[in-house]
mmCIF file of C-alpha atoms in Angstrom:
data_model
loop_
_atom_site.group_PDB
_atom_site.id
_atom_site.type_symbol
_atom_site.label_atom_id
_atom_site.label_comp_id
_atom_site.label_asym_id
_atom_site.label_seq_id
_atom_site.Cartn_x
_atom_site.Cartn_y
_atom_site.Cartn_z
ATOM 1 C CA UNK A 22 -17.073 13.565 6.701
ATOM 2 C CA UNK A 23 -16.277 12.789 3.294
ATOM 3 C CA UNK A 24 -18.248 14.716 0.455
ATOM 4 C CA UNK A 25 -18.489 14.492 -3.233
ATOM 5 C CA UNK A 26 -15.476 16.490 -3.658
ATOM 6 C CA UNK A 27 -13.384 13.974 -1.703
ATOM 7 C CA UNK A 28 -14.091 10.930 -3.768
ATOM 8 C CA UNK A 29 -14.530 11.002 -7.459
ATOM 9 C CA UNK A 30 -14.757 7.630 -9.562
ATOM 10 C CA UNK A 31 -15.202 7.838 -13.420
ATOM 11 C CA UNK A 32 -18.191 6.204 -14.968
ATOM 12 C CA UNK A 33 -15.798 4.444 -17.198
ATOM 13 C CA UNK A 34 -13.818 2.810 -14.304
ATOM 14 C CA UNK A 35 -9.981 2.828 -13.819
ATOM 15 C CA UNK A 36 -8.775 -0.043 -15.787
ATOM 16 C CA UNK A 37 -5.029 -0.206 -16.688
ATOM 17 C CA UNK A 38 -4.025 2.590 -18.884
ATOM 18 C CA UNK A 39 -7.404 4.097 -18.558
ATOM 19 C CA UNK A 40 -9.257 1.232 -20.119
ATOM 20 C CA UNK A 41 -12.595 0.455 -18.549
ATOM 21 C CA UNK A 42 -12.990 -2.489 -16.126
ATOM 22 C CA UNK A 43 -16.207 -4.225 -15.602
ATOM 23 C CA UNK A 44 -17.948 -3.528 -12.297
ATOM 24 C CA UNK A 45 -16.127 -0.499 -11.563
ATOM 25 C CA UNK A 46 -18.633 2.184 -12.086
ATOM 26 C CA UNK A 47 -19.551 3.136 -8.413
ATOM 27 C CA UNK A 48 -17.822 0.222 -6.272
ATOM 28 C CA UNK A 49 -14.770 2.418 -5.562
ATOM 29 C CA UNK A 50 -16.817 5.362 -4.675
ATOM 30 C CA UNK A 51 -18.652 3.315 -2.186
ATOM 31 C CA UNK A 52 -15.490 1.697 -0.781
ATOM 32 C CA UNK A 53 -13.744 5.161 0.024
ATOM 33 C CA UNK A 54 -16.937 6.522 1.426
ATOM 34 C CA UNK A 55 -18.032 3.519 3.541
ATOM 35 C CA UNK A 56 -14.501 2.764 4.905
ATOM 36 C CA UNK A 57 -13.398 6.356 5.401
ATOM 37 C CA UNK A 58 -16.744 7.495 6.977
ATOM 38 C CA UNK A 59 -16.441 4.821 9.495
ATOM 39 C CA UNK A 60 -13.496 6.651 11.045
ATOM 40 C CA UNK A 61 -13.363 10.143 9.265
ATOM 41 C CA UNK A 62 -16.375 11.691 10.903
ATOM 42 C CA UNK A 63 -16.034 15.304 11.818
ATOM 43 C CA UNK A 64 -13.197 16.362 14.166
ATOM 44 C CA UNK A 65 -15.642 17.778 16.480
ATOM 45 C CA UNK A 66 -17.672 14.652 16.768
ATOM 46 C CA UNK A 67 -14.663 12.503 17.536
ATOM 47 C CA UNK A 68 -12.664 15.036 19.573
ATOM 48 C CA UNK A 69 -13.378 13.698 23.023
ATOM 49 C CA UNK A 70 -12.766 9.974 22.114
ATOM 50 C CA UNK A 71 -9.495 11.011 20.228
ATOM 51 C CA UNK A 72 -8.293 13.006 23.269
ATOM 52 C CA UNK A 73 -8.623 10.027 25.399
ATOM 53 C CA UNK A 74 -6.850 7.836 23.134
ATOM 54 C CA UNK A 75 -4.138 10.276 22.804
ATOM 55 C CA UNK A 76 -3.665 10.529 26.520
ATOM 56 C CA UNK A 77 -3.422 6.794 26.434
ATOM 57 C CA UNK A 78 -1.129 6.885 23.691
ATOM 58 C CA UNK A 79 1.196 9.171 25.463
ATOM 59 C CA UNK A 80 1.873 6.752 28.061
ATOM 60 C CA UNK A 81 2.408 3.970 25.631
ATOM 61 C CA UNK A 82 5.943 2.344 25.476
ATOM 62 C CA UNK A 83 6.147 2.453 21.841
ATOM 63 C CA UNK A 84 8.596 5.513 21.937
ATOM 64 C CA UNK A 85 10.800 4.263 24.643
ATOM 65 C CA UNK A 86 14.381 3.876 23.557
ATOM 66 C CA UNK A 87 14.488 0.047 23.632
ATOM 67 C CA UNK A 88 11.409 -0.228 21.354
ATOM 68 C CA UNK A 89 12.901 2.433 19.113
ATOM 69 C CA UNK A 90 16.200 0.455 18.832
ATOM 70 C CA UNK A 91 14.185 -2.952 18.045
ATOM 71 C CA UNK A 92 12.248 -1.250 15.254
ATOM 72 C CA UNK A 93 15.263 0.772 13.861
ATOM 73 C CA UNK A 94 18.209 -1.479 14.401
ATOM 74 C CA UNK A 95 21.746 0.291 13.895
ATOM 75 C CA UNK A 96 23.617 -2.846 13.793
ATOM 76 C CA UNK A 97 23.332 -6.656 13.261
ATOM 77 C CA UNK A 98 23.923 -9.075 15.921
ATOM 78 C CA UNK A 99 25.774 -12.245 15.379
ATOM 79 C CA UNK A 100 25.258 -15.684 16.880
ATOM 80 C CA UNK A 101 21.769 -16.377 18.020
ATOM 81 C CA UNK A 102 20.237 -14.081 15.476
ATOM 82 C CA UNK A 103 21.504 -16.246 12.656
ATOM 83 C CA UNK A 104 19.351 -19.229 14.192
ATOM 84 C CA UNK A 105 16.432 -16.830 14.399
ATOM 85 C CA UNK A 106 16.824 -15.756 10.850
ATOM 86 C CA UNK A 107 17.011 -19.349 9.719
ATOM 87 C CA UNK A 108 13.842 -20.300 11.587
ATOM 88 C CA UNK A 109 12.036 -17.080 10.285
ATOM 89 C CA UNK A 110 13.135 -17.900 6.661
ATOM 90 C CA UNK A 111 11.369 -21.269 6.799
ATOM 91 C CA UNK A 112 8.213 -19.432 7.937
ATOM 92 C CA UNK A 113 8.577 -16.649 5.380
ATOM 93 C CA UNK A 114 10.726 -18.258 2.543
ATOM 94 C CA UNK A 115 12.347 -16.312 -0.309
ATOM 95 C CA UNK A 116 9.769 -15.427 -2.974
ATOM 96 C CA UNK A 117 12.586 -15.974 -5.438
ATOM 97 C CA UNK A 118 13.129 -19.517 -4.154
ATOM 98 C CA UNK A 119 9.235 -20.098 -4.085
ATOM 99 C CA UNK A 120 8.627 -18.417 -7.314
ATOM 100 C CA UNK A 121 7.237 -21.391 -9.067
ATOM 101 C CA UNK A 122 4.854 -21.981 -6.116
ATOM 102 C CA UNK A 123 3.678 -18.399 -6.556
ATOM 103 C CA UNK A 124 3.349 -18.636 -10.161
ATOM 104 C CA UNK A 125 1.304 -21.883 -9.836
ATOM 105 C CA UNK A 126 -1.188 -20.163 -7.632
ATOM 106 C CA UNK A 127 -1.355 -17.266 -10.125
ATOM 107 C CA UNK A 128 -2.613 -19.608 -13.060
ATOM 108 C CA UNK A 129 -5.942 -18.527 -14.166
ATOM 109 C CA UNK A 130 -5.985 -15.523 -12.082
ATOM 110 C CA UNK A 131 -5.680 -11.816 -12.607
ATOM 111 C CA UNK A 132 -2.647 -10.446 -10.889
ATOM 112 C CA UNK A 133 -2.701 -6.969 -9.171
ATOM 113 C CA UNK A 134 0.482 -5.465 -8.136
ATOM 114 C CA UNK A 135 0.960 -3.275 -5.014
ATOM 115 C CA UNK A 136 4.478 -1.882 -4.332
ATOM 116 C CA UNK A 137 5.746 0.246 -1.428
ATOM 117 C CA UNK A 138 8.420 2.602 -2.513
ATOM 118 C CA UNK A 139 11.187 3.539 0.170
ATOM 119 C CA UNK A 140 13.111 0.302 0.887
ATOM 120 C CA UNK A 141 11.259 -1.603 -1.731
ATOM 121 C CA UNK A 142 11.709 0.034 -5.142
ATOM 122 C CA UNK A 143 14.580 2.467 -3.829
ATOM 123 C CA UNK A 144 17.293 1.910 -1.187
ATOM 124 C CA UNK A 145 16.786 3.537 2.304
ATOM 125 C CA UNK A 146 19.080 6.454 2.252
ATOM 126 C CA UNK A 147 19.966 9.055 4.808
ATOM 127 C CA UNK A 148 18.231 12.115 3.006
ATOM 128 C CA UNK A 149 14.623 11.072 2.295
ATOM 129 C CA UNK A 150 14.578 13.552 -0.483
ATOM 130 C CA UNK A 151 17.487 11.631 -2.364
ATOM 131 C CA UNK A 152 15.660 8.266 -2.368
ATOM 132 C CA UNK A 153 15.920 7.908 -6.040
ATOM 133 C CA UNK A 154 15.079 4.493 -7.716
ATOM 134 C CA UNK A 155 17.289 3.182 -10.561
ATOM 135 C CA UNK A 156 16.389 3.360 -14.062
ATOM 136 C CA UNK A 157 16.584 -0.434 -14.318
ATOM 137 C CA UNK A 158 14.134 -0.714 -11.493
ATOM 138 C CA UNK A 159 11.811 1.865 -13.342
ATOM 139 C CA UNK A 160 12.094 -0.415 -16.589
ATOM 140 C CA UNK A 161 11.210 -3.438 -14.397
ATOM 141 C CA UNK A 162 8.165 -1.589 -12.948
ATOM 142 C CA UNK A 163 7.218 -0.347 -16.273
ATOM 143 C CA UNK A 164 7.200 -3.947 -17.673
ATOM 144 C CA UNK A 165 5.111 -5.135 -14.808
ATOM 145 C CA UNK A 166 2.509 -2.395 -15.472
ATOM 146 C CA UNK A 167 2.227 -3.525 -19.085
ATOM 147 C CA UNK A 168 0.858 -6.986 -17.920
ATOM 148 C CA UNK A 169 -0.809 -6.271 -14.604
ATOM 149 C CA UNK A 170 -2.630 -3.265 -12.996
ATOM 150 C CA UNK A 171 0.016 -1.928 -10.746
ATOM 151 C CA UNK A 172 -0.202 0.529 -7.850
ATOM 152 C CA UNK A 173 2.690 2.490 -5.729
ATOM 153 C CA UNK A 174 1.332 2.399 -2.195
ATOM 154 C CA UNK A 175 3.513 4.809 -0.117
ATOM 155 C CA UNK A 176 3.616 7.112 3.106
ATOM 156 C CA UNK A 177 5.060 9.820 0.854
ATOM 157 C CA UNK A 178 3.102 12.527 -0.654
ATOM 158 C CA UNK A 179 1.623 11.277 -3.641
ATOM 159 C CA UNK A 180 3.051 13.941 -6.025
ATOM 160 C CA UNK A 181 6.449 13.277 -4.454
ATOM 161 C CA UNK A 182 6.336 9.563 -5.092
ATOM 162 C CA UNK A 183 5.017 10.080 -8.453
ATOM 163 C CA UNK A 184 7.932 12.261 -9.306
ATOM 164 C CA UNK A 185 10.486 9.622 -7.961
ATOM 165 C CA UNK A 186 8.856 6.774 -9.973
ATOM 166 C CA UNK A 187 8.098 8.900 -13.115
ATOM 167 C CA UNK A 188 5.529 6.315 -14.543
ATOM 168 C CA UNK A 189 2.163 7.957 -15.567
ATOM 169 C CA UNK A 190 0.471 4.561 -16.228
ATOM 170 C CA UNK A 191 0.481 3.454 -12.543
ATOM 171 C CA UNK A 192 -1.958 3.993 -9.677
ATOM 172 C CA UNK A 193 -0.520 6.089 -6.767
ATOM 173 C CA UNK A 194 -1.585 6.076 -3.240
ATOM 174 C CA UNK A 195 0.242 8.404 -1.200
ATOM 175 C CA UNK A 196 0.118 9.243 2.371
ATOM 176 C CA UNK A 197 -0.305 5.771 3.514
ATOM 177 C CA UNK A 198 -3.215 5.318 1.221
ATOM 178 C CA UNK A 199 -5.080 8.585 2.100
ATOM 179 C CA UNK A 200 -4.551 10.200 -1.283
ATOM 180 C CA UNK A 201 -5.293 7.912 -4.330
ATOM 181 C CA UNK A 202 -5.126 8.729 -7.963
ATOM 182 C CA UNK A 203 -5.434 6.647 -11.129
ATOM 183 C CA UNK A 204 -3.308 6.636 -14.265
ATOM 184 C CA UNK A 205 -2.681 10.181 -15.761
ATOM 185 C CA UNK A 206 -4.018 8.848 -19.078
ATOM 186 C CA UNK A 207 -7.552 9.018 -17.325
ATOM 187 C CA UNK A 208 -7.306 11.976 -14.945
ATOM 188 C CA UNK A 209 -10.980 11.559 -13.972
ATOM 189 C CA UNK A 210 -10.531 7.979 -13.125
ATOM 190 C CA UNK A 211 -10.362 7.789 -9.356
ATOM 191 C CA UNK A 212 -9.612 10.015 -6.583
ATOM 192 C CA UNK A 213 -9.967 8.956 -2.936
ATOM 193 C CA UNK A 214 -8.911 11.483 -0.142
ATOM 194 C CA UNK A 215 -10.767 10.450 3.047
ATOM 195 C CA UNK A 216 -8.699 12.719 5.215
ATOM 196 C CA UNK A 217 -9.349 15.872 3.329
ATOM 197 C CA UNK A 218 -10.562 17.852 6.453
ATOM 198 C CA UNK A 219 -7.386 17.336 8.217
ATOM 199 C CA UNK A 220 -5.160 19.323 5.784
ATOM 200 C CA UNK A 221 -5.275 22.537 7.875
ATOM 201 C CA UNK A 222 -4.378 20.630 10.994
ATOM 202 C CA UNK A 223 -1.601 18.679 9.070
ATOM 203 C CA UNK A 224 -0.039 22.049 7.837
ATOM 204 C CA UNK A 225 -0.301 23.468 11.411
ATOM 205 C CA UNK A 226 1.356 20.614 13.153
ATOM 206 C CA UNK A 227 4.149 20.638 10.467
ATOM 207 C CA UNK A 228 5.162 24.050 11.256
ATOM 208 C CA UNK A 229 5.110 23.485 14.901
ATOM 209 C CA UNK A 230 7.238 20.308 14.570
ATOM 210 C CA UNK A 231 9.765 22.100 12.416
ATOM 211 C CA UNK A 232 10.456 24.697 14.986
ATOM 212 C CA UNK A 233 10.186 22.114 17.902
ATOM 213 C CA UNK A 234 12.778 19.914 16.524
ATOM 214 C CA UNK A 235 15.318 22.301 15.465
ATOM 215 C CA UNK A 236 17.256 21.581 18.701
ATOM 216 C CA UNK A 237 17.741 18.016 17.672
ATOM 217 C CA UNK A 238 20.682 17.774 15.067
ATOM 218 C CA UNK A 239 19.813 15.483 12.175
ATOM 219 C CA UNK A 240 15.901 15.446 12.537
ATOM 220 C CA UNK A 241 14.018 16.134 9.537
ATOM 221 C CA UNK A 242 10.365 16.783 9.281
ATOM 222 C CA UNK A 243 8.591 15.719 5.922
ATOM 223 C CA UNK A 244 5.220 17.022 5.049
ATOM 224 C CA UNK A 245 3.372 14.281 3.068
ATOM 225 C CA UNK A 246 0.154 16.196 2.562
ATOM 226 C CA UNK A 247 -2.015 14.089 4.642
ATOM 227 C CA UNK A 248 0.340 12.760 7.053
ATOM 228 C CA UNK A 249 3.686 13.888 8.585
ATOM 229 C CA UNK A 250 7.102 12.041 9.052
ATOM 230 C CA UNK A 251 9.921 12.727 11.538
ATOM 231 C CA UNK A 252 12.893 11.147 10.407
ATOM 232 C CA UNK A 253 15.566 10.245 12.844
ATOM 233 C CA UNK A 254 18.089 8.312 10.520
ATOM 234 C CA UNK A 255 20.640 10.909 11.091
ATOM 235 C CA UNK A 256 19.912 11.725 14.510
ATOM 236 C CA UNK A 257 22.575 10.440 17.350
ATOM 237 C CA UNK A 258 20.986 7.349 18.971
ATOM 238 C CA UNK A 259 21.634 8.947 22.256
ATOM 239 C CA UNK A 260 19.090 11.624 21.304
ATOM 240 C CA UNK A 261 16.329 9.217 19.970
ATOM 241 C CA UNK A 262 14.204 9.406 23.128
ATOM 242 C CA UNK A 263 14.617 13.156 23.607
ATOM 243 C CA UNK A 264 13.333 13.620 19.942
ATOM 244 C CA UNK A 265 10.444 11.027 20.760
ATOM 245 C CA UNK A 266 9.551 13.167 23.703
ATOM 246 C CA UNK A 267 9.550 16.295 21.633
ATOM 247 C CA UNK A 268 7.084 14.876 19.068
ATOM 248 C CA UNK A 269 4.842 13.454 21.954
ATOM 249 C CA UNK A 270 4.652 17.005 23.623
ATOM 250 C CA UNK A 271 3.352 18.342 20.225
ATOM 251 C CA UNK A 272 0.974 15.407 19.887
ATOM 252 C CA UNK A 273 -0.635 16.412 23.126
ATOM 253 C CA UNK A 274 -2.226 19.443 21.606
ATOM 254 C CA UNK A 275 -3.590 17.489 18.550
ATOM 255 C CA UNK A 276 -5.469 14.394 19.617
ATOM 256 C CA UNK A 277 -7.282 14.227 16.311
ATOM 257 C CA UNK A 278 -3.701 12.810 14.917
ATOM 258 C CA UNK A 279 -2.059 9.392 15.788
ATOM 259 C CA UNK A 280 1.416 8.604 16.216
ATOM 260 C CA UNK A 281 3.177 5.463 14.907
ATOM 261 C CA UNK A 282 6.640 4.436 14.256
ATOM 262 C CA UNK A 283 8.368 3.040 11.148
ATOM 263 C CA UNK A 284 12.074 2.443 10.113
ATOM 264 C CA UNK A 285 13.758 5.339 11.910
ATOM 265 C CA UNK A 286 10.893 7.610 11.369
ATOM 266 C CA UNK A 287 7.764 8.674 13.450
ATOM 267 C CA UNK A 288 4.639 8.981 11.638
ATOM 268 C CA UNK A 289 1.723 11.480 12.588
ATOM 269 C CA UNK A 290 -1.632 10.639 10.704
ATOM 270 C CA UNK A 291 -5.121 11.564 11.064
ATOM 271 C CA UNK A 292 -7.053 9.196 13.467
ATOM 272 C CA UNK A 293 -9.430 7.771 10.898
ATOM 273 C CA UNK A 294 -9.768 4.118 9.884
ATOM 274 C CA UNK A 295 -7.743 4.192 6.862
ATOM 275 C CA UNK A 296 -4.446 2.821 6.107
ATOM 276 C CA UNK A 297 -2.491 1.034 3.287
ATOM 277 C CA UNK A 298 -4.924 -2.020 3.794
ATOM 278 C CA UNK A 299 -7.894 0.044 3.253
ATOM 279 C CA UNK A 300 -6.271 1.510 0.038
ATOM 280 C CA UNK A 301 -5.610 -1.956 -1.124
ATOM 281 C CA UNK A 302 -9.138 -2.851 -0.787
ATOM 282 C CA UNK A 303 -10.336 0.383 -2.244
ATOM 283 C CA UNK A 304 -8.248 -0.178 -5.392
ATOM 284 C CA UNK A 305 -9.519 -3.624 -5.752
ATOM 285 C CA UNK A 306 -13.071 -2.612 -5.440
ATOM 286 C CA UNK A 307 -12.563 0.373 -7.979
ATOM 287 C CA UNK A 308 -11.109 -2.082 -10.343
ATOM 288 C CA UNK A 309 -14.133 -4.586 -10.044
ATOM 289 C CA UNK A 310 -12.078 -7.171 -8.142
ATOM 290 C CA UNK A 311 -13.473 -6.933 -4.624
ATOM 291 C CA UNK A 312 -15.612 -10.211 -4.965
ATOM 292 C CA UNK A 313 -13.738 -12.060 -7.601
ATOM 293 C CA UNK A 314 -12.278 -15.563 -6.787
ATOM 294 C CA UNK A 315 -9.903 -15.155 -9.972
ATOM 295 C CA UNK A 316 -7.766 -12.232 -8.664
ATOM 296 C CA UNK A 317 -4.447 -12.440 -7.060
ATOM 297 C CA UNK A 318 -3.200 -9.233 -5.189
ATOM 298 C CA UNK A 319 0.531 -9.267 -4.781
ATOM 299 C CA UNK A 320 1.808 -6.820 -2.202
ATOM 300 C CA UNK A 321 5.436 -6.043 -1.704
ATOM 301 C CA UNK A 322 6.690 -3.707 1.314
ATOM 302 C CA UNK A 323 9.297 -3.427 3.863
ATOM 303 C CA UNK A 324 7.729 -1.151 6.577
ATOM 304 C CA UNK A 325 5.398 -1.627 9.473
ATOM 305 C CA UNK A 326 2.617 0.405 7.733
ATOM 306 C CA UNK A 327 2.687 -2.451 5.070
ATOM 307 C CA UNK A 328 1.594 -4.819 7.772
ATOM 308 C CA UNK A 329 -1.968 -3.537 7.119
ATOM 309 C CA UNK A 330 -2.011 -4.606 3.787
ATOM 310 C CA UNK A 331 -0.528 -7.987 4.628
ATOM 311 C CA UNK A 332 -3.173 -8.387 7.114
ATOM 312 C CA UNK A 333 -5.966 -7.771 4.405
ATOM 313 C CA UNK A 334 -4.612 -10.328 2.281
ATOM 314 C CA UNK A 335 -4.347 -12.911 5.133
ATOM 315 C CA UNK A 336 -8.098 -12.126 6.113
ATOM 316 C CA UNK A 337 -9.153 -12.441 2.499
ATOM 317 C CA UNK A 338 -7.273 -15.626 2.218
ATOM 318 C CA UNK A 339 -6.335 -14.716 -1.162
ATOM 319 C CA UNK A 340 -3.142 -12.830 -2.319
ATOM 320 C CA UNK A 341 0.554 -12.781 -1.826
ATOM 321 C CA UNK A 342 2.275 -10.555 0.849
ATOM 322 C CA UNK A 343 6.059 -10.307 0.428
ATOM 323 C CA UNK A 344 8.122 -8.493 3.260
ATOM 324 C CA UNK A 345 11.335 -6.903 1.953
ATOM 325 C CA UNK A 346 13.854 -7.487 5.058
ATOM 326 C CA UNK A 347 17.420 -8.784 5.787
ATOM 327 C CA UNK A 348 16.336 -9.378 9.385
ATOM 328 C CA UNK A 349 13.549 -11.617 11.071
ATOM 329 C CA UNK A 350 10.684 -9.602 12.315
ATOM 330 C CA UNK A 351 7.141 -10.181 13.039
ATOM 331 C CA UNK A 352 5.090 -10.155 9.966
ATOM 332 C CA UNK A 353 1.662 -11.186 8.279
ATOM 333 C CA UNK A 354 3.399 -11.660 4.984
ATOM 334 C CA UNK A 355 3.816 -15.008 3.497
ATOM 335 C CA UNK A 356 7.036 -14.601 1.775
ATOM 336 C CA UNK A 357 10.248 -12.361 1.977
ATOM 337 C CA UNK A 358 12.772 -10.727 -0.166
ATOM 338 C CA UNK A 359 15.958 -9.308 1.031
ATOM 339 C CA UNK A 360 16.549 -5.792 -0.671
ATOM 340 C CA UNK A 361 15.165 -3.741 -3.605
ATOM 341 C CA UNK A 362 17.659 -5.875 -5.892
ATOM 342 C CA UNK A 363 15.708 -9.083 -5.148
ATOM 343 C CA UNK A 364 12.538 -7.102 -5.647
ATOM 344 C CA UNK A 365 13.713 -6.130 -9.243
ATOM 345 C CA UNK A 366 14.625 -9.703 -9.853
ATOM 346 C CA UNK A 367 11.260 -10.900 -8.645
ATOM 347 C CA UNK A 368 9.439 -8.322 -10.829
ATOM 348 C CA UNK A 369 11.400 -9.371 -13.925
ATOM 349 C CA UNK A 370 10.809 -13.053 -13.352
ATOM 350 C CA UNK A 371 7.090 -12.244 -13.051
ATOM 351 C CA UNK A 372 7.059 -10.555 -16.321
ATOM 352 C CA UNK A 373 9.123 -13.237 -18.009
ATOM 353 C CA UNK A 374 6.639 -15.897 -16.668
ATOM 354 C CA UNK A 375 3.698 -13.911 -18.035
ATOM 355 C CA UNK A 376 5.254 -13.631 -21.470
ATOM 356 C CA UNK A 377 5.977 -17.363 -21.653
ATOM 357 C CA UNK A 378 2.437 -18.227 -20.158
ATOM 358 C CA UNK A 379 0.878 -15.977 -22.891
ATOM 359 C CA UNK A 380 2.807 -17.001 -25.651
ATOM 360 C CA UNK A 381 1.057 -19.388 -28.201
ATOM 361 C CA UNK A 382 2.442 -23.007 -28.087
ATOM 362 C CA UNK A 383 4.983 -23.915 -30.815
ATOM 363 C CA UNK A 384 3.606 -26.193 -33.506
ATOM 364 C CA UNK A 385 6.188 -28.805 -34.836
ATOM 365 C CA UNK A 386 6.000 -29.297 -38.530
ATOM 366 C CA UNK A 387 5.205 -32.635 -39.582
ATOM 367 C CA UNK A 388 7.814 -34.740 -41.153
#
């Protein structure tokens, strides 16, 4: 159950750079409480249901080797995949190639930017602690935030991703949106932590997983405060299935957590109705944009967990979802970009478009 300590929204709202936004007074508070309370009831109340769900999950095929390979390909396959990618690109065209179309849809609307971190603003690297973004990317994000409210939505611990990005004027949603905070210039602006009561369990499971996975060379357990990540990017593919079984064995004792898979990573999260899509909705409501027809959320991400946000945009019938991927994959995003380099190019073009559209028209002198 959330408490007044779990959620704090300033009476002044959470406008960009700390400025007040109309209609933001209590909307964000309601959003975090209502959405979180639907699934974040006390662990005692939901234990039996979660135990049953965990038992079913243990028998699911998500962790089977073939599924892991599909979600985390180690090599590209020529031939038929080229045709698949061509067909996929027709359905999810490049956001750069279709930039004018996106810009046209943005006219007269307030853009709100949502950006994943790993694989979107920084390259995917073997060591997750070394996933640094370039200075050029940082400047691009800084420029974007000057024109549009901008949030980083990551599975990482909020403090860690904030240290990576290093921009205090942004909104940060860490732990897959379960730890949200507004710009540092207004420290009381917004705090949303719907999974606060799970912190002791997360810490306990972290210690158990570190010990359990010691026998798997290359496995790395990362504590992201409200969730845990078990990275297997550096694990021999022959041992992927063994690692999955190790993780599942631990999960059986903690039915209040759920298990999902990303790009060469297992994610352990509290079993509450909260994800990156909920974080997107919370921030829009906190900014006073929940029911506005003149707002255009733009979400860019590369991982399975970003699909929750893409689905929210599709359900709203309002917004632009952009998947970062070099390969064809099932997605609810409308557009695609290949890598962080293309993400940066898209951000720079967006800033330039905004500057041009805001510039006063030139008046030709009369002859």
